[in-house]
Short mmCIF file of C-alpha atoms and ligand atoms in Angstrom, two decimals:
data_model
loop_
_atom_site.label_atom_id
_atom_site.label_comp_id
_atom_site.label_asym_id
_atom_site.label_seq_id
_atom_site.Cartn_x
_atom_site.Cartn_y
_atom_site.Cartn_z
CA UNK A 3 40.54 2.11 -137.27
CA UNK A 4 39.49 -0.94 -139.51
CA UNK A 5 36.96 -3.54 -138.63
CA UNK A 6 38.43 -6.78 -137.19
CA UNK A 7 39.50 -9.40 -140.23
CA UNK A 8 36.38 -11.39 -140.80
CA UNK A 9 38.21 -15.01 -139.37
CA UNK A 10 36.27 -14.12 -136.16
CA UNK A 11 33.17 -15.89 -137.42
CA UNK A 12 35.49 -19.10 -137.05
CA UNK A 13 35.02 -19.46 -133.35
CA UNK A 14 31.50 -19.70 -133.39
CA UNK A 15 31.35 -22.03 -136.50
CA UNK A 16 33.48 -24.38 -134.06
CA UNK A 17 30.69 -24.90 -131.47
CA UNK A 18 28.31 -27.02 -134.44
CA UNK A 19 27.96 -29.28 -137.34
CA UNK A 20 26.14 -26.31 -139.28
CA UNK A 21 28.04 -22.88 -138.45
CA UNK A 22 25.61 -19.78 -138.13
CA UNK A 23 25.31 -17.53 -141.45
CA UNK A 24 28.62 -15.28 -140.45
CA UNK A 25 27.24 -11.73 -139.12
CA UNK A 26 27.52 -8.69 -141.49
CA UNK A 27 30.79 -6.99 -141.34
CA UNK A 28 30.57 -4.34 -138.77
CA UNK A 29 32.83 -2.68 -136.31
CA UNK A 30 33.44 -3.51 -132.46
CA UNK A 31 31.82 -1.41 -130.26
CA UNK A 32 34.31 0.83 -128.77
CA UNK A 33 31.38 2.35 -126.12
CA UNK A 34 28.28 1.02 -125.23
CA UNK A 35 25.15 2.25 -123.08
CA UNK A 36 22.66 0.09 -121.99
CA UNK A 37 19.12 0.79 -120.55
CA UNK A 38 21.16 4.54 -119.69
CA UNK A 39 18.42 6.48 -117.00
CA UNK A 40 19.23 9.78 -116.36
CA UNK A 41 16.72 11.87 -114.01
CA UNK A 42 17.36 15.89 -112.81
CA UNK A 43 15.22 17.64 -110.15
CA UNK A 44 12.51 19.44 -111.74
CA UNK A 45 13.99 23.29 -112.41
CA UNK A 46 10.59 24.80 -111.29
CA UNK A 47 10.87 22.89 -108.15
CA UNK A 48 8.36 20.37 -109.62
CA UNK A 49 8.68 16.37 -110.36
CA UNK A 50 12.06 14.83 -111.78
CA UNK A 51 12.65 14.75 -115.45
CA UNK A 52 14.07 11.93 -117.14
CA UNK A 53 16.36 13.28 -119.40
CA UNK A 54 17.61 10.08 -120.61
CA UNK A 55 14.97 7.05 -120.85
CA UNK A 56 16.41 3.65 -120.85
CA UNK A 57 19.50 4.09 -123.98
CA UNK A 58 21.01 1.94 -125.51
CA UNK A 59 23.44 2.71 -127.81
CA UNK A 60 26.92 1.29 -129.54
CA UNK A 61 29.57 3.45 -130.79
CA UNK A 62 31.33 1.46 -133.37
CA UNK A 63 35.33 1.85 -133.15
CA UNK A 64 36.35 4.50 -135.72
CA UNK A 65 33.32 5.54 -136.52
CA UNK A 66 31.68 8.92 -136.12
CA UNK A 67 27.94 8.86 -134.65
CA UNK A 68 25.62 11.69 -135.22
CA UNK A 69 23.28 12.42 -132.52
CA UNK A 70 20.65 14.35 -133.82
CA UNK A 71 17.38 15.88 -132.17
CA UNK A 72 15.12 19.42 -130.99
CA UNK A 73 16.62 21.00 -127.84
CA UNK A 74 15.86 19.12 -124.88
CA UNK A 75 15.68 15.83 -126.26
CA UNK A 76 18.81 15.06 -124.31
CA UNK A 77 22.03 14.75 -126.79
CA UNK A 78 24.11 16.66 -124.09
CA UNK A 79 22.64 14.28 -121.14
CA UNK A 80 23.51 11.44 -123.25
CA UNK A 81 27.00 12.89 -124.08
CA UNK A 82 28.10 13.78 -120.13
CA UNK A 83 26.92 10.64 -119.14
CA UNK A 84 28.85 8.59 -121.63
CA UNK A 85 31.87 10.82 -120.50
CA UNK A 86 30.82 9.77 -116.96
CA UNK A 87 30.21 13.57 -116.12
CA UNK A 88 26.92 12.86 -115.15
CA UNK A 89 25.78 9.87 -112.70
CA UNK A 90 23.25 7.57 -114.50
CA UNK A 91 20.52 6.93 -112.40
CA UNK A 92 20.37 3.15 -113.45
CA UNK A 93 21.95 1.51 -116.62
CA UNK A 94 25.80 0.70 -117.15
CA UNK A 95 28.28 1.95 -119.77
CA UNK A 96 30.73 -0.48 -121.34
CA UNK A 97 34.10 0.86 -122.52
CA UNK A 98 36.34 -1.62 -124.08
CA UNK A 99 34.34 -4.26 -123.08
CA UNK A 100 34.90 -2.77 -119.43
CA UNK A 101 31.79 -1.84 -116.89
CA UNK A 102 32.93 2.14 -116.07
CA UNK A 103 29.57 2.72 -114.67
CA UNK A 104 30.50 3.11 -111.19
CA UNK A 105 34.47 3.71 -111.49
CA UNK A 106 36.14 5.91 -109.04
CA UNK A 107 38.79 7.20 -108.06
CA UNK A 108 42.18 6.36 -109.82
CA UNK A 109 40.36 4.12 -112.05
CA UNK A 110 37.86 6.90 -113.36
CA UNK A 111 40.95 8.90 -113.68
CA UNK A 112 43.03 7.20 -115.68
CA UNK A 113 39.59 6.14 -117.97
CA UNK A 114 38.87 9.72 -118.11
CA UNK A 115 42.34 10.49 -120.05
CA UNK A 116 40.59 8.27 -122.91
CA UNK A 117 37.41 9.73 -123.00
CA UNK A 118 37.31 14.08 -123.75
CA UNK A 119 35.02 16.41 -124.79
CA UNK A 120 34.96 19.36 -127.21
CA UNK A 121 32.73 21.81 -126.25
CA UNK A 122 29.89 23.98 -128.47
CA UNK A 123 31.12 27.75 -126.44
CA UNK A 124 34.80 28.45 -127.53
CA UNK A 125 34.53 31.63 -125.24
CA UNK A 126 33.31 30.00 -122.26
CA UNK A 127 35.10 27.40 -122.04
CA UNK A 128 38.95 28.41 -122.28
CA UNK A 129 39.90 29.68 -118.86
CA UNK A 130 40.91 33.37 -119.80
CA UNK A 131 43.59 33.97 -117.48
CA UNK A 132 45.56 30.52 -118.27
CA UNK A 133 48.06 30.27 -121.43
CA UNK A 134 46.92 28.13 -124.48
CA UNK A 135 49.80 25.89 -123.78
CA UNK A 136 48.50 25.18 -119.81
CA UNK A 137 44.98 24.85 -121.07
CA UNK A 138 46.35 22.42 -123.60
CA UNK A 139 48.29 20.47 -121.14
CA UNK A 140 45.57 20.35 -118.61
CA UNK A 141 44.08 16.50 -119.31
CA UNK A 142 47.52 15.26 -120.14
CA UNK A 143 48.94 16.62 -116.76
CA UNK A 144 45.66 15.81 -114.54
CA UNK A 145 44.37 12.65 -116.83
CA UNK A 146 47.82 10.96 -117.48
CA UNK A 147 49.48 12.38 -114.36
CA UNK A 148 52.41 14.06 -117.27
CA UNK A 149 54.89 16.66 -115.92
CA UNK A 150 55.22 19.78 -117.50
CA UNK A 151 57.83 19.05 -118.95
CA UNK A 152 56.57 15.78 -120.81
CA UNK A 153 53.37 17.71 -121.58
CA UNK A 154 55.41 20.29 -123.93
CA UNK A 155 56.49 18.95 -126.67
CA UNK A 156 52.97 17.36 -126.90
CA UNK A 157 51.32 20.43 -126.34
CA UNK A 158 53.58 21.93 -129.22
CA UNK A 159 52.78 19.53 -131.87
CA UNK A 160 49.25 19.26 -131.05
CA UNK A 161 48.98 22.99 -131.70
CA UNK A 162 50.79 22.87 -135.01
CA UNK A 163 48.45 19.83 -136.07
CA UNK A 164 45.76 21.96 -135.56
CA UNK A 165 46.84 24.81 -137.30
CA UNK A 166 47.96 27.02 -134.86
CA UNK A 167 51.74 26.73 -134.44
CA UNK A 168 53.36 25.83 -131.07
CA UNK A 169 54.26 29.72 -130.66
CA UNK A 170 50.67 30.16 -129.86
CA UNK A 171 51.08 28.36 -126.16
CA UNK A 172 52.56 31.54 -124.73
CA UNK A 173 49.23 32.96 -125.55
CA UNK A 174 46.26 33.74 -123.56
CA UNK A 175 42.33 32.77 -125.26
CA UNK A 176 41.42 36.67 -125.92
CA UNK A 177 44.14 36.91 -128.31
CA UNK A 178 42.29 34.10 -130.88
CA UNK A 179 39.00 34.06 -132.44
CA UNK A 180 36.00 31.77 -132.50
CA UNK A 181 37.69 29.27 -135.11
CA UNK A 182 41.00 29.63 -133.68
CA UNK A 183 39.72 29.12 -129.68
CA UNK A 184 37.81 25.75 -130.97
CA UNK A 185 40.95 24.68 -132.26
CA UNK A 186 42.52 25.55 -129.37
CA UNK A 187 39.52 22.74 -127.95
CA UNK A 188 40.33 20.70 -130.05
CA UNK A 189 43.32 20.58 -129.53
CA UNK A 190 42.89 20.42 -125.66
CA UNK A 191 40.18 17.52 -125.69
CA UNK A 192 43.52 15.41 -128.01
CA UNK A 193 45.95 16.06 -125.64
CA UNK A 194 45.50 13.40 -123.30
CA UNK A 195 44.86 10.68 -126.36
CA UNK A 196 41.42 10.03 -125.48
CA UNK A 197 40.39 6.64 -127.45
CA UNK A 198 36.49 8.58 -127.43
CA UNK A 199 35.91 11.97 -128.12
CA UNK A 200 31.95 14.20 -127.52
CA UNK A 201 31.78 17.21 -130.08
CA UNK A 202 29.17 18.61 -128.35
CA UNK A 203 27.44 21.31 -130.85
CA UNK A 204 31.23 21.72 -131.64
CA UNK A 205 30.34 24.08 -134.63
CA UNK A 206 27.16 25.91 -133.96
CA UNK A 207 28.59 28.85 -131.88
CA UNK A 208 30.68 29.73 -135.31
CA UNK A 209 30.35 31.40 -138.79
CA UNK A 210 29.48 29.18 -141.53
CA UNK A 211 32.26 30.04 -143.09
CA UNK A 212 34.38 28.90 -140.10
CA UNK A 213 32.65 26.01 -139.65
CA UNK A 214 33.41 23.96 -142.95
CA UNK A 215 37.42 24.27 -141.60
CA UNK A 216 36.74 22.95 -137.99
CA UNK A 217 34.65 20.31 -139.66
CA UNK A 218 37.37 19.42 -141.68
CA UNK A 219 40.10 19.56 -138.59
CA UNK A 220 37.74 17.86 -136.75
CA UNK A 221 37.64 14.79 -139.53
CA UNK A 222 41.13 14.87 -140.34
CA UNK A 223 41.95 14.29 -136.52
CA UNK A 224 39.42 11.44 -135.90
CA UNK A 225 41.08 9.88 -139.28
CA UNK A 226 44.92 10.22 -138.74
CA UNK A 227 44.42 8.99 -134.95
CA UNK A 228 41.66 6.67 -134.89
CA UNK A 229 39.37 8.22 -133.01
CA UNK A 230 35.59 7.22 -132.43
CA UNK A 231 33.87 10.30 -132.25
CA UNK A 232 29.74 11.15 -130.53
CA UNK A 233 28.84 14.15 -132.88
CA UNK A 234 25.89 16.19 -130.97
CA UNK A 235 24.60 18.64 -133.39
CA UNK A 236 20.82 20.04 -134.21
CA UNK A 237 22.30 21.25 -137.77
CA UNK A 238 21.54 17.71 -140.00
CA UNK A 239 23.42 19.10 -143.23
CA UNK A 240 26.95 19.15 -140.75
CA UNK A 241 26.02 16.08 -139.55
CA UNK A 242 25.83 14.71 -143.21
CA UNK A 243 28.94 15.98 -144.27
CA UNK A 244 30.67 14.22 -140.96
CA UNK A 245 28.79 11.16 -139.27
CA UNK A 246 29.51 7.69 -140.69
CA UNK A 247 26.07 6.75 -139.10
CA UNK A 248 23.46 8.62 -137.11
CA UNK A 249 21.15 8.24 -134.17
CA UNK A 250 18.06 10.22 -133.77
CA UNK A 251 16.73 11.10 -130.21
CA UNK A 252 13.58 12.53 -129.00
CA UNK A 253 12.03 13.24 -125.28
CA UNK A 254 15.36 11.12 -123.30
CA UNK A 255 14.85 8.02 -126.04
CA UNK A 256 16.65 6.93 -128.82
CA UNK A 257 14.19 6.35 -131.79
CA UNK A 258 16.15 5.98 -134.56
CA UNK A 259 19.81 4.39 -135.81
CA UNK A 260 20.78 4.55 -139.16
CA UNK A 261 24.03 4.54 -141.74
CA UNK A 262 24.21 8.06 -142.64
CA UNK A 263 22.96 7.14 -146.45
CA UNK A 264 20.33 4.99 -145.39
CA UNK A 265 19.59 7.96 -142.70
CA UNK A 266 19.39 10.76 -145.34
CA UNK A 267 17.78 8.88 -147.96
CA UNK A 268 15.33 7.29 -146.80
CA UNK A 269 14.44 8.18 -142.65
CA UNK A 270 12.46 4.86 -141.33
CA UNK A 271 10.83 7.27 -137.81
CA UNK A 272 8.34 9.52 -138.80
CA UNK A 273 9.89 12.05 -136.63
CA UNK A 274 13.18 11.29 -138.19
CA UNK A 275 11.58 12.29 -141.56
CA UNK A 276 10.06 15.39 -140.01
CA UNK A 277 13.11 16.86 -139.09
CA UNK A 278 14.61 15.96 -142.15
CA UNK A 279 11.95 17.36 -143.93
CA UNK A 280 12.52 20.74 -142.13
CA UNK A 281 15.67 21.64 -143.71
CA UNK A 282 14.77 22.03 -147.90
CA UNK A 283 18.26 20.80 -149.14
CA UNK A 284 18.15 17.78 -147.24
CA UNK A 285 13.97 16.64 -147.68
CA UNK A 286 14.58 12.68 -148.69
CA UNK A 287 13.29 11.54 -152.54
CA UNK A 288 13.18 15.44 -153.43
CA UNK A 289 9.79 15.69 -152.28
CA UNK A 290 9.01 19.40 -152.06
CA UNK A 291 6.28 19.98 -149.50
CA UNK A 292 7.42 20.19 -145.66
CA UNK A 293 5.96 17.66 -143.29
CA UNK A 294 4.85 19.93 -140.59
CA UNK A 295 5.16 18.47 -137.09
CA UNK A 296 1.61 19.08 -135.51
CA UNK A 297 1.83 19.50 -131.47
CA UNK A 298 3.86 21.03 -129.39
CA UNK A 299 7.13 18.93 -127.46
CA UNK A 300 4.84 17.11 -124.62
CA UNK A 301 6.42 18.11 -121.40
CA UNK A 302 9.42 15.58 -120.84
CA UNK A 303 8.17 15.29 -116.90
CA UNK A 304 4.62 14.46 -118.23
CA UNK A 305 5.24 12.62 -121.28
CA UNK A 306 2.10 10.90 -123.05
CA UNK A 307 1.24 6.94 -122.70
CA UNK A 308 2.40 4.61 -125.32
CA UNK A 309 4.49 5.83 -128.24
CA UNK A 310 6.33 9.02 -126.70
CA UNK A 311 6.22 10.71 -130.80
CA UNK A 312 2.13 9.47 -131.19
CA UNK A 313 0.95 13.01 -129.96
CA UNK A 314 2.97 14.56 -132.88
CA UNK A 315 2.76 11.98 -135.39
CA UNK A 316 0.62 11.86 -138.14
CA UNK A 317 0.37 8.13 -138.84
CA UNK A 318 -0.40 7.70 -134.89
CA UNK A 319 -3.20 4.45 -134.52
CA UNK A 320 -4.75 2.89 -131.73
CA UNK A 321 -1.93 0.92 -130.23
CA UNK A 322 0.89 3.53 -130.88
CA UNK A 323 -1.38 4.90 -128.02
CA UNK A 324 -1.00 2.66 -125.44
CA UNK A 325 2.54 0.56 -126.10
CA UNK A 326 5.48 2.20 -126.43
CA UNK A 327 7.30 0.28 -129.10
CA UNK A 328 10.68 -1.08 -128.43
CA UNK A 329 14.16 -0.23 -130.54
CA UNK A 330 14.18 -3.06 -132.89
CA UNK A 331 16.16 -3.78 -135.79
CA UNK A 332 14.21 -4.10 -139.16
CA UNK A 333 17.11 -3.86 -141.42
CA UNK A 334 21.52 -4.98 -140.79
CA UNK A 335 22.66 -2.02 -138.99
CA UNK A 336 19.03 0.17 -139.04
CA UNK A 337 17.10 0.25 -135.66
CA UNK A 338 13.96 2.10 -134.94
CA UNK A 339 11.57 2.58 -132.52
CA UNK A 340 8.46 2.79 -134.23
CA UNK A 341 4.93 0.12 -134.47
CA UNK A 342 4.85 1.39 -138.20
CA UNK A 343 8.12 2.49 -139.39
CA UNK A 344 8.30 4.25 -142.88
CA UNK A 345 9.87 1.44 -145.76
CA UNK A 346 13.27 2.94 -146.16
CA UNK A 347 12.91 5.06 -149.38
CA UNK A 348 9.78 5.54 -149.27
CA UNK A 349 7.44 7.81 -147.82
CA UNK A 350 4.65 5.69 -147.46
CA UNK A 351 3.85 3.11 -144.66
CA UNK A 352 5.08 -0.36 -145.06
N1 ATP B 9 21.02 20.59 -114.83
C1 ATP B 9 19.75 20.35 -115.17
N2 ATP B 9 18.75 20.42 -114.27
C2 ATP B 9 17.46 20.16 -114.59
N3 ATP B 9 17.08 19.79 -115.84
C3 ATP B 9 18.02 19.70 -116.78
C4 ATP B 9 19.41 19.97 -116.51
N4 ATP B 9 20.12 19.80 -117.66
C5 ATP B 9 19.22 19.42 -118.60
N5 ATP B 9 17.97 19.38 -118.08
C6 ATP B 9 16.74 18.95 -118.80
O1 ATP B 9 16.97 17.67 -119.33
C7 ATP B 9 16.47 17.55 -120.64
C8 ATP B 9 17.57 17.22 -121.61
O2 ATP B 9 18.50 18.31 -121.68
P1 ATP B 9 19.80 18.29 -122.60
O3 ATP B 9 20.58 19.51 -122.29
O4 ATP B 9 20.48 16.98 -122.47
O5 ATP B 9 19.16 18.41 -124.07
P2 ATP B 9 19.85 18.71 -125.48
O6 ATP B 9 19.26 17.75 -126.45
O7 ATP B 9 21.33 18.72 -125.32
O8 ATP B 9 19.31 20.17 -125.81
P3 ATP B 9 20.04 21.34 -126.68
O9 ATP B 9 19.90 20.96 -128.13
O10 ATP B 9 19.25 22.56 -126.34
O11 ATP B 9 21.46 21.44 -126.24
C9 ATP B 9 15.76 18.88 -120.91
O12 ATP B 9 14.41 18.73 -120.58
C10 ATP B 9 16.45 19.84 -119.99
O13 ATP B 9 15.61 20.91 -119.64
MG1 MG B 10 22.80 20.16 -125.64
#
């Protein structure tokens, strides 16, 4: 999907003699979270963890969003609640420009046909006694409220997009491999026409050499349909080859938003530059060392005062100690949340 024709900067330049400086060109957000609090009961029977810390976020129509970060930082969280799989504890989500925080019944229904999920376990997560065209049809029938009848020829032509050929609905999941069940996923989480799709991990569970193809599938069906797409992947070379911008998150918070370029060239968090700096092929201005993240993840039940990163970071100073800085924008389209954020292509402090 293209970005709206630029003539919307007319109706503001209306309401005075001197019309604002016309925004940069950037898409509408197709999903938005804002101030997103997600809490679980302790797992060790101990205090509640806040998986999700105040988030905001935008998901720009068409676009695909990386969401990067260690395990437990709360990508998943972030993902299910956006789906509305997950009850927010506070914070709303905005879809379309519609509040679907607190949707039920037929309404949540009929939202959930435009919002799906392709899942990281292609085993798991195909019912094994069900044929591929069933499992197919399942969020068109239940979503959409299609007969089985209207869901076939869908189902069909959905399995020969993704490379699979309708004959393979009379099949059951044991009879595919990995590649060919997450295309069956695929294929499954498009049925419906979701508007929003969550690749959660989507890739990691296969072979590398499978993985470049599902990438590609993946791509190809966000292109030809117009999809946005949440990418949720620890692996930050696939997310360079597929996210048009990405988001960084550590302990429940969002601390970083970038274009991918500006992202991989240049990280403005100093955690966003560690993790970078962990993978060789990707370290930003061909530096060679490896910045070494010092610490261990804080506990996210117990997390420190101030700047949740400072007991990790390197350039940490007396008030990254006690205020935790806010997600603010320092350049069009790059937020971070950071007192001393690196200068973009650099790796010195600004
Ligand atoms: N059902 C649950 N009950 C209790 N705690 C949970 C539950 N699910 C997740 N958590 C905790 O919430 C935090 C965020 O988990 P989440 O699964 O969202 O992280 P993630 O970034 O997706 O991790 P990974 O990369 O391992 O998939 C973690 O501290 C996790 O232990
Ligand atoms: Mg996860």
């Amino acid at each position: 999907m293209t970005s709206p024709p630029a003539a919307s900067a007319s109706a503001t330049a209306a309401s005075g003699p001197t019309p604002p400086t016309p925004p940069a060109p950037r898409g509408t957000p197709l999903i938005r979270a804002e101030k997103l609090r997600v809490e679980y009961r302790g797992r060790s029977g101990g205090g509640r963890v806040r998986a999700l810390r105040d988030v905001d976020l935008e998901i720009l129509e068409g676009e695909t969003l990386g969401l990067v970060g260690e395990s437990g930082c709360g990508k998943s969280t972030l993902g299910r609640a956006l789906l509305r799989v997950i009850e927010p504890a506070s914070g709303t989500i905005d879809f379309l420009g519609l509040n679907i925080t607190r949707l039920r019944g037929t309404r949540l229904r009929r939202t959930r046909a435009d919002l799906q999920m392709v899942f990281q376990d292609p085993f798991g997560s195909l019912n094994p006694r069900r044929r591929i065209a069933d499992i197919v049809a399942e969020p068109l029938r239940r979503a959409r409220g299609a007969s089985r009848a209207e869901a076939g020829p869908v189902v069909a032509e959905l399995l020969d997009q993704v490379g699979l050929g309708a004959e393979a609905g009379r099949r059951k999941p044991h009879e595919f491999s990995g590649g060919q069940r997450q295309r069956i996923g695929i294929a499954r989480a498009l049925a419906s026409s979701p508007k929003f799709v969550v690749a959660d991990e989507a890739v990691s569970a296969l072979d590398v050499s499978i993985q470049a193809q599902i990438l590609n599938l993946l791509s190809d069906m966000v292109r030809e349909r117009g999809l946005t797409m949440l990418f949720i992947s620890h692996d930050l070379g696939v997310v360079r080859h597929i996210a048009d911008r990405v988001a960084v998150m550590y302990l429940g918070q969002i601390i970083e938003v970038a274009s991918r370029d500006d992202f991989f060239s240049g990280p403005a968090h100093p955690y966003s530059e560690a993790l970078l700096s962990s993978v060789p092929s990707l370290r930003p201005g061909g530096r060679r060392e490896r910045r070494v993240l010092e610490g261990e993840l804080p506990d996210p039940a117990n997390p420190p005062e101030g700047c949740l990163f400072r007991t990790r970071c390197p350039f940490a100073e007396d008030q990254c100690r006690t205020r935790m800085p806010e997600l603010r924008t320092i350049a069009p389209g790059r937020t971070v949340r950071c007192h001393l954020p690196l200068v973009p292509g650099s790796t010195e402090k600004g």
